[in-house]
Amino acid sequence: MANYAWVLEVRPGYEEEYLKRHDEIWPDMLETLQVAGIRNYNIFRHGLTLFGYFETDDLDKARAHLKDCPVNARWGQWMAPIMKVEVDPTTSFPYLLPLQFHMD
């Protein structure tokens, strides 16, 4: 199982709304992530910076599923006004961070 991370931003003034939307995450969005093969998904916030961490056995499968999933598209549209998201045009997925260190 491989692990991945990304960094995005909450727009200023939307910190509480971001948290509220994730506290009330749609059940079908959770199911979408599970079907995509994403596990152990965590998002941390420092100021306006969001740090996401997740694990998956097949990143390409996860990306492909999310790219074509209408639930994920609706979630992205709903979150767009409160977030700054940079998407890699070659993958249609947020830029992933290169691993710098791993400790077992």
mmCIF file of C-alpha atoms in Angstrom:
data_model
loop_
_atom_site.group_PDB
_atom_site.id
_atom_site.type_symbol
_atom_site.label_atom_id
_atom_site.label_comp_id
_atom_site.label_asym_id
_atom_site.label_seq_id
_atom_site.Cartn_x
_atom_site.Cartn_y
_atom_site.Cartn_z
ATOM 1 C CA MET A 1 0.000 0.000 0.000
ATOM 2 C CA ALA A 2 1.372 3.398 -0.979
ATOM 3 C CA ASN A 3 0.746 6.699 0.760
ATOM 4 C CA TYR A 4 0.235 10.114 -0.818
ATOM 5 C CA ALA A 5 -0.183 13.715 0.266
ATOM 6 C CA TRP A 6 -1.361 17.007 -1.192
ATOM 7 C CA VAL A 7 -1.490 20.662 -0.117
ATOM 8 C CA LEU A 8 -4.426 22.972 -0.883
ATOM 9 C CA GLU A 9 -5.827 26.144 0.676
ATOM 10 C CA VAL A 10 -9.021 27.345 2.282
ATOM 11 C CA ARG A 11 -10.026 30.816 1.128
ATOM 12 C CA PRO A 12 -9.726 33.411 3.914
ATOM 13 C CA GLY A 13 -12.821 33.571 6.088
ATOM 14 C CA TYR A 14 -14.064 30.100 5.130
ATOM 15 C CA GLU A 15 -12.208 28.030 7.718
ATOM 16 C CA GLU A 16 -15.324 27.229 9.767
ATOM 17 C CA GLU A 17 -17.408 26.513 6.651
ATOM 18 C CA TYR A 18 -14.733 24.122 5.381
ATOM 19 C CA LEU A 19 -14.812 22.234 8.685
ATOM 20 C CA LYS A 20 -18.642 22.208 8.723
ATOM 21 C CA ARG A 21 -18.834 20.752 5.217
ATOM 22 C CA HIS A 22 -16.472 17.950 6.157
ATOM 23 C CA ASP A 23 -18.273 17.300 9.437
ATOM 24 C CA GLU A 24 -21.386 16.818 7.268
ATOM 25 C CA ILE A 25 -19.678 15.010 4.368
ATOM 26 C CA TRP A 26 -22.143 13.317 2.057
ATOM 27 C CA PRO A 27 -22.394 9.547 2.565
ATOM 28 C CA ASP A 28 -22.154 9.047 -1.209
ATOM 29 C CA MET A 29 -18.891 11.020 -1.239
ATOM 30 C CA LEU A 30 -17.444 8.709 1.409
ATOM 31 C CA GLU A 31 -18.622 5.742 -0.651
ATOM 32 C CA THR A 32 -16.993 7.253 -3.752
ATOM 33 C CA LEU A 33 -13.641 7.489 -1.967
ATOM 34 C CA GLN A 34 -13.933 3.903 -0.763
ATOM 35 C CA VAL A 35 -14.849 2.601 -4.237
ATOM 36 C CA ALA A 36 -11.854 4.540 -5.610
ATOM 37 C CA GLY A 37 -9.673 2.510 -3.223
ATOM 38 C CA ILE A 38 -8.728 5.403 -0.962
ATOM 39 C CA ARG A 39 -8.168 4.535 2.700
ATOM 40 C CA ASN A 40 -6.888 6.233 5.816
ATOM 41 C CA TYR A 41 -7.737 9.656 4.347
ATOM 42 C CA ASN A 42 -6.927 12.536 6.689
ATOM 43 C CA ILE A 43 -6.953 16.294 6.195
ATOM 44 C CA PHE A 44 -5.113 18.647 8.551
ATOM 45 C CA ARG A 45 -5.251 22.458 8.574
ATOM 46 C CA HIS A 46 -2.627 25.010 9.567
ATOM 47 C CA GLY A 47 -3.941 28.522 9.086
ATOM 48 C CA LEU A 48 -5.351 28.454 5.556
ATOM 49 C CA THR A 49 -3.163 25.565 4.413
ATOM 50 C CA LEU A 50 -4.736 22.123 4.101
ATOM 51 C CA PHE A 51 -2.566 19.018 4.149
ATOM 52 C CA GLY A 52 -4.221 15.836 2.929
ATOM 53 C CA TYR A 53 -2.875 12.330 3.423
ATOM 54 C CA PHE A 54 -4.312 9.090 2.017
ATOM 55 C CA GLU A 55 -3.368 5.534 1.160
ATOM 56 C CA THR A 56 -4.279 3.453 -1.874
ATOM 57 C CA ASP A 57 -3.034 0.332 -3.619
ATOM 58 C CA ASP A 58 -3.655 1.777 -7.083
ATOM 59 C CA LEU A 59 -3.288 5.530 -7.546
ATOM 60 C CA ASP A 60 -4.150 5.394 -11.252
ATOM 61 C CA LYS A 61 -7.408 3.548 -10.501
ATOM 62 C CA ALA A 62 -8.288 6.058 -7.772
ATOM 63 C CA ARG A 63 -7.613 9.027 -10.052
ATOM 64 C CA ALA A 64 -9.587 7.510 -12.932
ATOM 65 C CA HIS A 65 -12.567 6.730 -10.724
ATOM 66 C CA LEU A 66 -12.671 10.205 -9.189
ATOM 67 C CA LYS A 67 -12.181 11.936 -12.548
ATOM 68 C CA ASP A 68 -15.268 10.227 -14.014
ATOM 69 C CA CYS A 69 -17.457 10.182 -10.898
ATOM 70 C CA PRO A 70 -20.449 12.574 -10.869
ATOM 71 C CA VAL A 71 -20.519 12.597 -7.051
ATOM 72 C CA ASN A 72 -16.898 13.770 -6.947
ATOM 73 C CA ALA A 73 -17.674 16.415 -9.587
ATOM 74 C CA ARG A 74 -20.590 17.745 -7.489
ATOM 75 C CA TRP A 75 -18.396 17.775 -4.363
ATOM 76 C CA GLY A 76 -15.691 19.691 -6.213
ATOM 77 C CA GLN A 77 -18.201 22.270 -7.457
ATOM 78 C CA TRP A 78 -19.631 22.645 -3.963
ATOM 79 C CA MET A 79 -16.188 23.148 -2.411
ATOM 80 C CA ALA A 80 -14.736 25.378 -5.166
ATOM 81 C CA PRO A 81 -16.028 28.697 -3.781
ATOM 82 C CA ILE A 82 -14.320 28.143 -0.417
ATOM 83 C CA MET A 83 -11.030 26.589 -1.581
ATOM 84 C CA LYS A 84 -8.035 27.283 -3.762
ATOM 85 C CA VAL A 85 -7.243 24.074 -5.640
ATOM 86 C CA GLU A 86 -4.349 23.537 -8.014
ATOM 87 C CA VAL A 87 -4.963 20.517 -10.228
ATOM 88 C CA ASP A 88 -2.289 18.803 -12.296
ATOM 89 C CA PRO A 89 -3.631 18.999 -15.880
ATOM 90 C CA THR A 90 -1.974 15.692 -16.776
ATOM 91 C CA THR A 91 -3.859 13.774 -14.060
ATOM 92 C CA SER A 92 -6.933 15.941 -13.278
ATOM 93 C CA PHE A 93 -5.934 15.434 -9.625
ATOM 94 C CA PRO A 94 -4.328 17.773 -7.088
ATOM 95 C CA TYR A 95 -0.543 17.902 -7.296
ATOM 96 C CA LEU A 96 0.909 15.229 -5.025
ATOM 97 C CA LEU A 97 3.850 15.961 -2.743
ATOM 98 C CA PRO A 98 7.097 14.054 -3.176
ATOM 99 C CA LEU A 99 7.907 11.873 -0.178
ATOM 100 C CA GLN A 100 10.941 13.180 1.703
ATOM 101 C CA PHE A 101 11.150 10.755 4.620
ATOM 102 C CA HIS A 102 9.407 7.614 5.825
ATOM 103 C CA MET A 103 9.811 5.843 9.163
ATOM 104 C CA ASP A 104 8.368 2.375 9.762
#
